[in-house]
Amino acid sequence: MKKILRIALLLYSDILLADDKSVLLDTLVVTGTKTEKTVADSPVAVNVVTKKDILASNATSVAEAIEALPGLRLKEIHGQGGDELVMQGMTGNHILVLKDGAPIHNFGISGSNLSRININDVQRIEIVPGNASVLYGSSAMGGVVNIITNTPKEEWLSLTTTIKQNQDDKYTPSESVFQVDNGLKLDNWTLASQWQFRNRQPYDTPPTDNSEDIAQLIAADVNEKLTYRHTKKTYSDLWFSLVREDTDREYDEQTPGSVLRETQQRNYRSQELGYRYKGHSWDLSLKSNAAKLTSDTDNLKTSNYLDERRQTNSDNVLLQANKTFSTENHDITSGVSFSQIDIEQTLTETQLSATTAKTEVNDTIKGTEFFIQDDWYVTDELELVSGIRTQWDSGFGQQTVPNIAVRWDVSPDLFIRSSAGLGYRVPNIKERYYRFDHSSSGYEVIGNPDLEPEVAKSLNVELSYKDLTVQTFYKDITNLIDTSLDESIENGLDTYLYSNINSALIYGASIGISHKINKVQLSANYQWTKTKDQDTGLQLDHRPTHIASLKLKRPVSLPHIKSSNVSLSARYTGEQFYDAKKNEKSQGYLLLNANLSMHFNDQWSVSFSGKNLSDVKNESGIDYDLRPMIGRQWMLTLSYTPY
C-alpha cells in the first residue's frame, strides 16, 4: 500500500499546490537509493537544493548554491580562490561529486573545487551525508553530491552576467562571470548548450606585501548535450564538454641575501565524451575523459635560478550499468562498473642553458566493482534497505563492504532513520602520486605511493519531528589519509606528505529546525563534531568543533516588480586546528550574508548580494589562520530569458 501511495504521489506531484516546504518534501530524488523517491519518503537522508533555491541565492557555482545547507562546510582551497566540501568531519577526498550520476574529476587532477562547477544547467543538487560506499564505491566514504541537470521540454535561451567586487580590491571588477544557456528542440531531439566564461583578477590580502595570495584566473567551459527521448520515461544522452582554466600568480620568494620575483602559471585542459541510456529500469553510461595539468614556475629577474615545468596527463574511461527489479514489496537494484585510469607526470628543469627532464609517474590503475541492494517495504511504516559492494583495484586487490539502513514512521509527524555499515576508500591518484607545488606560499604537498586504503565503521541516526531534525553520526576509521609535515626534507619549503593515521574517531550530533512564520521562512542549524587521532590523542586538523547557521527568507512587495525575495543569513565556524602537533589553532569567525532577488517580468531578473558583510579576513603571513582570504564582497547578477 505504501508503495502504491508513493507512485500515485509521483504521478500527480506536478499538480499539487503547496508552500515552499511541502514542495521541497515532494521533490523527487534518486541519489539516496538510486531509485526515485520523494524527499519526505526517502529511507536515507538527502538534502536538496532546488532550481528555485539556486535562483533565489544568486549562486554562480555549486559551492555558492550549497553553502547554506545544514552540517556542510566549505573549506577554502589555498591559492585557487575556490572551495571543497567538508561534511560530518570528512574532507573533499572522501566525498564523491557526481553529475547526473557520473563522477566528476574522479581521477584526482583537478580535485573537488566546487567553485569551478558551472551551475546554469543545474535543476537541483542532492547531497547524501555519511557513508555511501555500497552504492557509489570507495570515493563516497564521506558522502555524495549529485548535480542533476535540466531536462527541459521546450526551446529556451537564458543570458546571465555576474559581477563581483571585493571591497578592498584594487581591481574593478574583482571577478566577472558570463553564462549562456540555450536549447533547441526538434521532434524527439533536444540539444542543450551551456557556455560559461569567468575572469578573476589576482588578489593580495591586506596589508599588501607584493605577493598575490589568489591567482588570476581565466576559465571557460562548454557543455553540449544531445538528448533523444525514445518514450516518455526512456531517453538517451550524448554529451561533450571542454574545460579550460589558466591561472597566473606573481610573488616574492625570500632567498639568502635577496628577494626573487617569480611567477607560477597553471594551465588545465579537459575534454569529456559520454553516452547514457536511462529507462525501463536500466541506467547505462560510458564516458571517457582526457585531462592535462601544466604547472610552470619561472624566475622573472634572472636565468641563474632554476625554472620548473611539471606536466600531468590523465586518461580515464568509466563504464557503469545499473538495473532495478521491482516486486510488490521490494526494489532490488544491482550494478557493475569498470574503470581504467592512465596517468603520466613529467618534470622539466631549466637552469642557464641546461635542461633536464624526468618521468616522475607512469602508471595504469584498473578497477571492477559490483553491488546489489534490496529496498524492502516491510510494512506501511517500516522500510529496510540492505546492500553489499565488492570491488577490485589493480593496486590494492579486493574488498567487500556491507551497509544497512532502516526507516520507521512512528506517526505522521515523527520518523526515525538509521544506517550502519563499512566504508572503504583506496587512495586516489592525487594522494598517491601528484606533487602540488605551492612554493609561492612556502610549502609543497607530495603524494605517497605507499599509502594504504581507508576502512571506516560508520553509524548514523536521525530523528525528525515536524520541523525539527536531530542527527548523530559516528565513524571509526582505520588508515585515515591526511597530510603531515615531513621535517626530514630540507629544501627551503614546508613539505607535507600524504600519510595514514593508524586509527581515528569522528563523531558528533546536529540539530536543525525549518519553520515558516507568516511569510518568513526560518532555518537554523547547529553541528557539534569531535575528532581524535587514536595514536596521539590529538584532534584532527581542519575540523572545527562547532558549526552553526541561521537563515531568514521572505517575499517582499516592490513597485513595478513582479516578484522579489530578500534573505539574510549568518554562519559561525568555530576554532579549529591547523596543526595540532604544533598547537597551531585558527580562531572561530562569523559570516553575515544578504541577498535581494527581483523578477521584473518573465524575461528580466536582477539580484544584489552582500557576502561576508562582517568583513572577516585572515591575517596575512600567518599560515594557521584559516579565516577567509577575501573580506566583504558585493555581487550583481543580471539575467535575461527571452524565451
XYZ file of C-alpha atoms in Angstrom:
643
model
C 0.000 0.000 0.000
C 2.756 2.446 0.933
C 4.498 1.845 -2.396
C 1.255 2.436 -4.310
C 0.730 5.713 -2.497
C 4.259 6.755 -3.412
C 3.667 6.015 -7.089
C 0.440 7.996 -7.033
C 2.258 10.921 -5.482
C 4.905 10.835 -8.220
C 2.246 10.838 -10.948
C 0.338 13.790 -9.566
C 3.030 15.795 -7.765
C 3.230 18.330 -10.598
C -0.358 19.471 -9.963
C -0.198 19.681 -6.181
C -0.382 23.102 -4.596
C 1.762 23.641 -1.520
C 4.036 26.028 0.306
C 7.831 26.005 -0.060
C 8.380 23.271 2.500
C 5.814 20.822 1.123
C 7.087 21.420 -2.417
C 10.567 20.503 -1.204
C 9.287 17.376 0.538
C 7.533 16.309 -2.679
C 10.719 16.791 -4.737
C 11.866 13.563 -6.381
C 15.387 12.424 -5.502
C 17.426 9.492 -6.773
C 20.788 9.639 -5.003
C 19.878 8.007 -1.686
C 18.800 4.631 -3.125
C 19.321 5.017 -6.928
C 15.532 4.811 -7.290
C 13.040 7.686 -7.439
C 11.573 8.715 -4.114
C 10.298 11.932 -2.614
C 12.443 13.727 -0.039
C 9.745 13.056 2.558
C 9.744 9.289 1.912
C 13.449 8.596 1.443
C 14.852 5.978 3.855
C 18.235 7.707 3.523
C 18.776 11.344 4.490
C 19.009 13.565 1.374
C 19.470 17.344 1.417
C 18.174 19.098 -1.697
C 18.859 22.450 -3.327
C 16.185 23.147 -5.943
C 16.318 25.367 -9.016
C 14.224 27.896 -7.109
C 16.774 27.918 -4.292
C 19.622 28.431 -6.776
C 17.940 31.407 -8.424
C 16.985 32.970 -5.099
C 20.523 32.652 -3.699
C 22.195 34.440 -6.632
C 24.608 31.494 -6.869
C 27.124 31.319 -9.731
C 28.643 27.965 -8.752
C 27.740 24.739 -6.970
C 29.720 25.907 -3.928
C 27.620 29.064 -3.569
C 24.390 27.078 -4.035
C 25.033 24.599 -1.197
C 26.948 26.758 1.295
C 23.888 27.389 3.490
C 22.899 23.729 3.898
C 23.000 22.302 7.433
C 26.023 20.274 8.512
C 28.120 21.307 5.495
C 31.218 23.461 5.467
C 33.123 24.882 2.536
C 36.879 24.737 3.008
C 38.895 27.304 1.081
C 41.471 25.806 -1.281
C 44.590 27.843 -0.691
C 45.746 29.928 -3.646
C 42.933 28.834 -6.003
C 40.094 31.021 -4.782
C 37.782 28.016 -4.631
C 36.182 25.683 -2.127
C 35.906 21.986 -1.378
C 33.261 20.382 0.792
C 33.645 19.089 4.359
C 30.728 17.011 5.670
C 30.446 15.330 9.089
C 34.196 15.739 9.550
C 35.056 14.106 6.208
C 37.019 16.181 3.682
C 36.685 16.617 -0.069
C 38.681 13.495 -0.954
C 36.068 11.389 0.873
C 33.061 12.990 -0.857
C 32.081 11.872 -4.340
C 30.822 14.580 -6.698
C 28.523 13.344 -9.469
C 26.823 14.944 -12.433
C 23.691 13.024 -13.430
C 25.080 10.014 -11.598
C 28.523 10.012 -13.255
C 31.679 11.044 -11.308
C 33.290 14.435 -11.947
C 37.109 14.673 -11.887
C 37.393 11.340 -10.122
C 40.955 10.897 -11.399
C 42.150 13.469 -8.858
C 43.936 16.030 -11.028
C 41.526 18.910 -10.633
C 40.355 17.940 -7.147
C 36.844 18.764 -5.971
C 36.776 22.533 -6.363
C 33.020 23.138 -6.237
C 33.511 26.816 -7.084
C 34.534 25.818 -10.614
C 31.455 23.737 -11.496
C 29.056 25.534 -13.841
C 25.562 25.890 -12.382
C 23.489 27.378 -15.190
C 22.134 23.981 -16.358
C 21.526 22.591 -12.866
C 17.966 21.558 -11.993
C 18.728 20.501 -8.422
C 21.575 19.314 -6.204
C 21.186 16.264 -3.971
C 23.528 15.713 -1.016
C 23.715 12.443 0.912
C 25.729 12.836 4.135
C 27.580 9.858 5.552
C 28.879 6.596 4.160
C 27.597 5.726 0.659
C 30.317 3.253 -0.364
C 27.894 0.401 -1.152
C 26.032 2.350 -3.837
C 28.813 4.584 -5.158
C 32.166 2.987 -4.384
C 35.244 3.967 -2.439
C 35.201 7.691 -3.215
C 31.852 8.063 -1.374
C 33.007 7.051 2.106
C 32.104 10.520 3.424
C 29.026 11.241 1.314
C 27.771 12.114 -2.174
C 26.930 15.329 -4.039
C 24.832 14.633 -7.149
C 24.273 17.502 -9.579
C 21.105 16.878 -11.601
C 20.915 18.844 -14.853
C 17.831 20.256 -16.582
C 15.532 18.092 -18.670
C 13.556 20.844 -20.448
C 10.762 20.105 -22.891
C 10.771 23.283 -24.992
C 13.283 25.593 -26.625
C 14.892 28.146 -24.346
C 17.564 30.824 -24.103
C 18.999 32.448 -20.999
C 21.806 35.025 -20.735
C 23.303 35.769 -17.323
C 26.137 38.007 -16.236
C 27.524 38.382 -12.709
C 29.957 40.978 -11.386
C 31.766 40.535 -8.061
C 33.633 43.298 -6.273
C 35.883 42.794 -3.258
C 35.631 45.863 -1.052
C 39.391 46.266 -0.605
C 40.451 45.168 -4.106
C 42.467 47.424 -6.385
C 40.834 45.859 -9.456
C 37.328 46.662 -10.721
C 35.560 44.340 -11.073
C 37.280 41.691 -8.980
C 35.540 38.930 -10.921
C 33.080 38.666 -13.789
C 31.100 35.661 -14.998
C 29.096 35.374 -18.216
C 26.800 32.396 -18.903
C 24.701 31.269 -21.857
C 22.104 28.513 -21.546
C 20.458 27.586 -24.840
C 18.219 24.760 -26.042
C 16.843 23.664 -29.393
C 14.113 21.057 -29.916
C 13.109 19.082 -32.992
C 10.538 16.314 -32.525
C 12.091 13.902 -30.010
C 15.539 15.519 -30.200
C 16.819 18.222 -27.846
C 20.190 19.965 -27.984
C 21.173 21.699 -24.753
C 24.159 24.071 -24.719
C 25.794 25.702 -21.711
C 28.750 28.051 -22.056
C 30.478 29.914 -19.278
C 33.352 32.398 -19.178
C 34.959 33.522 -15.901
C 37.614 36.220 -15.373
C 39.003 36.747 -11.867
C 41.680 39.289 -11.074
C 44.605 38.413 -8.761
C 44.120 39.299 -5.125
C 46.638 40.352 -2.468
C 45.201 40.254 1.031
C 45.749 43.468 3.013
C 48.217 44.653 4.090
C 49.728 44.216 0.649
C 53.129 42.536 0.555
C 53.657 42.460 -3.222
C 52.731 38.776 -3.353
C 49.409 37.647 -4.791
C 47.527 35.340 -2.399
C 44.922 34.344 -5.011
C 45.970 33.844 -8.617
C 44.462 35.488 -11.641
C 42.007 33.099 -13.301
C 40.664 32.974 -16.834
C 38.355 29.997 -17.336
C 35.908 28.821 -19.954
C 33.821 25.699 -20.259
C 31.482 24.389 -22.930
C 28.860 21.679 -22.378
C 26.806 20.206 -25.218
C 24.193 17.507 -24.605
C 22.066 15.863 -27.288
C 19.007 14.035 -25.920
C 16.747 11.652 -27.767
C 13.552 10.686 -25.968
C 12.504 7.184 -27.011
C 9.379 7.230 -24.833
C 8.073 9.439 -22.041
C 10.325 7.706 -19.493
C 13.141 6.444 -21.707
C 15.883 8.602 -23.187
C 19.462 8.636 -24.453
C 22.046 11.359 -23.804
C 25.190 12.038 -25.790
C 27.370 14.766 -24.299
C 30.641 16.535 -24.924
C 32.385 19.030 -22.666
C 35.516 21.186 -22.753
C 37.130 22.895 -19.760
C 39.970 25.408 -19.906
C 41.453 27.107 -16.851
C 44.529 29.358 -16.778
C 45.927 30.837 -13.572
C 48.819 33.256 -13.184
C 50.316 34.296 -9.862
C 53.283 36.550 -9.039
C 55.047 36.521 -5.692
C 58.305 37.331 -3.936
C 60.440 34.384 -2.840
C 62.827 35.019 0.025
C 66.331 33.593 -0.519
C 69.536 34.183 1.468
C 70.601 37.767 0.747
C 67.963 38.532 -1.900
C 64.312 38.594 -2.893
C 63.413 36.895 -6.170
C 60.357 37.817 -8.194
C 58.716 34.649 -9.513
C 55.555 33.675 -11.323
C 53.604 30.443 -11.180
C 51.300 29.573 -14.051
C 48.888 26.658 -14.204
C 47.027 25.524 -17.276
C 44.286 22.917 -17.013
C 42.611 21.325 -20.028
C 39.898 18.680 -20.003
C 37.767 17.022 -22.689
C 34.979 14.575 -21.960
C 32.749 12.490 -24.209
C 29.938 10.392 -22.793
C 26.767 8.433 -23.525
C 23.893 7.457 -21.219
C 20.756 5.371 -21.686
C 18.079 5.515 -18.994
C 14.706 3.855 -18.872
C 12.809 0.596 -18.354
C 14.698 0.034 -15.083
C 18.094 0.301 -16.827
C 20.726 3.009 -16.389
C 23.787 2.582 -18.629
C 26.615 5.066 -19.127
C 30.022 5.200 -20.778
C 32.350 8.156 -20.596
C 35.916 8.992 -21.497
C 37.874 11.915 -20.074
C 41.301 13.253 -21.026
C 42.908 15.916 -18.845
C 46.224 17.752 -18.730
C 47.581 19.977 -15.985
C 50.732 22.010 -16.580
C 52.424 23.978 -13.791
C 55.262 26.419 -14.599
C 57.442 28.203 -12.042
C 59.580 30.925 -13.602
C 62.019 33.413 -12.092
C 61.324 36.785 -13.678
C 64.639 38.521 -12.914
C 67.405 36.129 -13.819
C 68.105 32.876 -15.605
C 70.601 31.787 -12.945
C 67.841 30.240 -10.866
C 66.000 27.036 -11.540
C 62.805 27.159 -13.589
C 60.430 24.199 -13.495
C 57.616 22.731 -15.557
C 55.562 19.844 -14.200
C 53.020 18.269 -16.556
C 50.416 15.672 -15.634
C 48.350 13.799 -18.212
C 45.437 11.602 -17.231
C 43.074 9.494 -19.334
C 40.019 7.999 -17.674
C 37.415 5.550 -19.019
C 34.364 4.541 -16.969
C 31.574 2.114 -17.855
C 28.586 1.773 -15.484
C 25.386 -0.276 -15.645
C 22.550 -0.404 -13.091
C 19.238 -2.267 -13.204
C 16.291 -2.222 -10.803
C 13.878 -5.134 -10.379
C 10.598 -4.317 -8.637
C 8.148 -6.623 -6.907
C 5.206 -5.853 -4.650
C 7.381 -5.159 -1.595
C 10.918 -4.970 -2.961
C 13.044 -2.760 -5.195
C 16.236 -4.697 -5.956
C 18.973 -2.651 -7.600
C 22.227 -4.118 -8.846
C 25.098 -2.611 -10.774
C 28.571 -3.117 -12.163
C 31.317 -0.706 -13.199
C 34.662 -0.966 -14.979
C 37.266 1.794 -14.880
C 40.778 2.477 -16.116
C 42.967 5.464 -15.319
C 46.268 6.145 -17.091
C 48.488 8.812 -15.556
C 51.867 10.214 -16.550
C 53.697 13.041 -14.783
C 56.947 14.592 -16.025
C 59.248 17.261 -14.574
C 61.403 19.513 -16.760
C 64.002 21.738 -15.069
C 65.966 24.531 -16.758
C 68.958 26.445 -15.395
C 71.061 28.615 -17.675
C 71.222 26.611 -20.906
C 70.901 23.187 -19.297
C 67.573 21.363 -19.405
C 66.821 18.055 -17.759
C 63.622 16.016 -17.888
C 62.453 13.012 -15.939
C 59.301 10.952 -15.620
C 58.012 11.032 -12.036
C 54.898 8.889 -12.525
C 53.769 6.481 -15.221
C 51.036 4.117 -14.091
C 47.745 2.473 -15.033
C 45.037 1.736 -12.470
C 42.152 -0.598 -13.240
C 39.048 -1.275 -11.187
C 35.984 -3.523 -11.259
C 33.035 -3.131 -8.872
C 29.705 -4.875 -8.300
C 26.874 -4.030 -5.888
C 23.396 -5.230 -5.041
C 20.799 -3.518 -2.843
C 17.377 -4.591 -1.598
C 14.867 -1.881 -0.658
C 12.243 -3.811 1.314
C 8.889 -2.217 2.230
C 8.298 -4.372 5.314
C 5.079 -2.603 6.319
C 3.466 0.743 5.567
C 5.503 2.216 8.423
C 8.783 0.274 8.138
C 11.337 0.238 5.303
C 14.622 -1.687 5.298
C 17.461 -1.101 2.824
C 20.392 -3.513 2.784
C 23.249 -3.771 0.347
C 26.733 -5.042 -0.342
C 29.515 -3.994 -2.732
C 32.636 -5.841 -3.730
C 35.389 -4.081 -5.587
C 38.761 -4.924 -7.061
C 41.556 -2.424 -7.599
C 44.729 -3.270 -9.509
C 46.813 -1.630 -6.801
C 45.045 -2.864 -3.662
C 43.162 -6.020 -4.526
C 39.640 -6.970 -3.470
C 37.440 -5.561 -0.691
C 33.775 -6.112 0.267
C 31.645 -3.677 2.281
C 28.037 -4.040 3.566
C 25.503 -1.439 4.656
C 22.010 -1.452 6.154
C 19.516 1.390 6.589
C 16.087 1.484 8.190
C 13.237 3.977 8.311
C 10.393 3.773 10.804
C 7.409 6.102 10.501
C 6.314 6.237 14.126
C 3.444 8.642 13.355
C 2.505 11.038 10.544
C 4.734 13.704 12.149
C 7.572 11.556 13.511
C 10.041 9.225 11.803
C 13.421 7.693 12.612
C 16.131 6.881 10.070
C 19.305 4.975 10.818
C 22.137 3.398 8.838
C 25.240 1.375 9.677
C 27.968 -0.204 7.614
C 31.517 -0.224 6.379
C 33.143 2.393 4.190
C 36.202 1.681 2.065
C 38.385 4.053 0.055
C 41.524 3.437 -1.946
C 43.974 6.365 -2.215
C 43.233 8.419 -5.294
C 45.724 9.436 -7.983
C 46.358 12.783 -6.344
C 47.221 11.267 -2.978
C 49.389 8.521 -4.424
C 51.445 10.369 -6.986
C 50.882 14.040 -7.595
C 53.239 16.779 -6.385
C 51.491 20.075 -5.514
C 53.999 22.889 -5.800
C 52.846 25.797 -3.605
C 56.317 27.322 -3.309
C 54.730 30.742 -3.777
C 53.120 30.159 -0.369
C 56.137 28.476 1.199
C 55.016 24.845 1.080
C 54.508 21.788 -1.120
C 52.415 18.607 -0.856
C 53.825 15.309 -2.079
C 51.922 12.161 -2.967
C 52.790 8.874 -1.287
C 52.650 5.647 -3.354
C 52.897 3.585 -0.148
C 49.513 4.673 1.216
C 47.096 2.030 2.490
C 43.310 2.044 1.833
C 40.977 3.547 4.436
C 38.293 1.487 6.188
C 35.534 3.111 8.266
C 32.867 1.675 10.534
C 30.001 4.156 10.456
C 26.676 4.730 12.196
C 24.093 7.472 11.541
C 20.826 8.027 13.407
C 18.248 10.713 12.576
C 15.002 11.666 14.312
C 12.606 14.053 12.603
C 9.500 15.534 14.221
C 7.554 18.089 12.179
C 10.005 20.970 11.612
C 12.714 19.614 13.919
C 15.543 17.248 12.932
C 18.184 15.723 15.220
C 21.089 13.646 13.877
C 24.048 11.786 15.345
C 26.999 10.252 13.498
C 29.949 8.063 14.420
C 32.948 6.934 12.337
C 35.795 4.676 13.455
C 38.424 4.961 10.701
C 41.485 2.812 10.099
C 44.306 4.256 7.946
C 42.691 7.707 7.576
C 44.631 9.560 4.867
C 45.806 13.027 5.879
C 48.809 15.300 5.350
C 51.681 15.668 7.819
C 54.829 17.800 7.849
C 57.952 15.874 6.800
C 60.796 17.615 8.620
C 63.413 15.298 7.061
C 63.132 17.151 3.720
C 65.190 20.365 3.656
C 64.525 22.419 0.532
C 63.502 25.778 1.980
C 59.804 24.810 1.955
C 57.427 23.168 4.408
C 56.975 19.763 2.786
C 53.756 17.926 3.585
C 53.401 14.237 2.778
C 50.193 12.243 2.463
C 50.258 9.572 5.150
C 47.956 7.169 7.000
C 46.682 7.803 10.519
C 46.522 4.334 12.053
C 43.229 4.919 13.894
C 40.914 7.942 14.076
C 37.495 8.722 15.522
C 34.983 11.239 14.170
C 31.639 11.603 15.915
C 29.087 14.282 16.600
C 25.494 15.484 16.570
C 23.408 18.141 14.869
C 20.047 19.784 15.375
C 18.063 21.745 12.825
C 14.717 23.463 12.500
C 12.902 24.794 9.455
C 9.707 26.713 10.129
C 7.516 29.249 8.365
C 6.146 32.165 10.402
C 3.667 34.148 8.324
C 5.738 34.913 5.213
C 9.139 34.386 6.788
C 10.912 31.069 6.211
C 13.346 30.390 9.055
C 16.113 27.777 9.038
C 18.511 27.261 11.950
C 21.121 24.524 12.372
C 23.922 23.592 14.752
C 26.501 20.804 14.499
C 28.993 19.581 17.102
C 31.894 17.445 15.876
C 34.566 15.713 17.912
C 37.671 14.160 16.323
C 40.612 12.221 17.701
C 43.825 10.699 16.422
C 43.867 7.484 18.464
C 47.670 7.211 18.262
C 48.496 10.694 19.584
C 45.283 11.625 21.404
C 45.205 14.920 19.447
C 42.322 16.383 17.488
C 42.352 16.052 13.696
C 43.359 19.162 11.780
C 40.954 21.385 9.789
C 37.820 20.149 11.526
C 36.038 22.752 13.698
C 34.150 21.522 16.746
C 31.209 23.934 16.308
C 29.298 24.996 13.177
C 26.040 26.968 13.321
C 23.861 28.718 10.743
C 20.722 30.846 10.626
C 18.777 31.914 7.536
C 15.689 34.090 7.109
C 13.882 34.457 3.781
C 10.658 36.187 2.844
C 8.930 37.668 -0.221
C 8.700 41.464 -0.404
C 6.455 43.753 -2.441
C 8.205 46.383 -4.546
C 6.647 48.765 -7.102
C 6.877 47.661 -10.750
C 8.399 44.317 -9.693
C 6.542 41.059 -10.478
C 8.101 39.190 -7.543
C 11.001 39.644 -5.163
C 12.612 37.920 -2.193
C 15.052 39.024 0.454
C 17.209 36.686 2.529
C 19.592 37.184 5.441
C 21.958 34.528 6.741
C 24.613 34.081 9.395
C 27.121 31.246 9.647
C 29.520 30.572 12.502
C 32.599 28.352 12.159
C 34.324 27.536 15.431
C 38.037 27.382 16.110
C 39.982 24.540 14.509
C 43.497 23.184 14.481
C 45.779 23.954 11.567
C 48.474 21.699 13.046
C 47.534 20.034 16.324
C 51.075 18.705 16.840
C 52.370 22.281 16.933
C 49.271 23.533 18.781
C 48.605 25.944 15.899
C 44.904 26.832 16.037
C 42.753 29.106 13.883
C 40.152 31.225 15.660
C 36.422 30.990 15.015
C 34.538 33.501 12.885
C 31.041 34.684 11.937
C 29.979 35.419 8.352
C 26.915 37.532 7.507
C 25.275 37.495 4.065
C 22.311 39.249 2.464
C 20.533 38.893 -0.878
C 17.741 40.675 -2.753
C 16.333 38.916 -5.812
C 13.861 40.689 -8.129
C 11.943 39.442 -11.161
C 10.669 42.376 -13.226
C 8.785 40.065 -15.587
C 9.179 36.640 -17.193
C 12.255 37.806 -19.108
C 14.299 40.082 -16.831
C 15.612 39.497 -13.308
C 18.313 41.040 -11.155
C 19.919 40.105 -7.832
C 22.060 42.057 -5.385
C 24.143 40.265 -2.779
C 26.499 41.151 0.004
C 28.795 38.343 1.167
C 30.886 38.345 4.323
C 29.291 41.599 5.461
C 31.090 41.097 8.775
C 34.325 41.626 6.774
C 36.173 38.702 8.355
C 39.669 38.154 6.893
C 42.679 36.106 7.786
C 45.875 37.778 8.939
C 48.403 37.928 6.137
C 51.542 35.906 6.757
C 50.022 33.583 9.378
C 49.661 30.164 7.791
C 47.440 28.756 10.521
C 44.795 31.498 10.185
C 42.044 29.654 8.288
C 39.576 32.522 8.138
C 38.532 33.658 4.622
C 41.115 35.360 2.416
C 38.526 37.673 0.873
C 36.630 40.079 3.100
C 33.423 41.926 2.281
C 32.236 41.279 -1.269
C 29.387 42.694 -3.376
C 27.650 40.876 -6.227
C 25.302 41.942 -9.002
C 23.614 39.398 -11.293
C 21.516 40.298 -14.329
C 19.579 37.620 -16.219
C 17.638 37.844 -19.480
C 15.439 34.972 -20.681
C 13.736 35.952 -23.955
C 12.104 32.528 -24.332
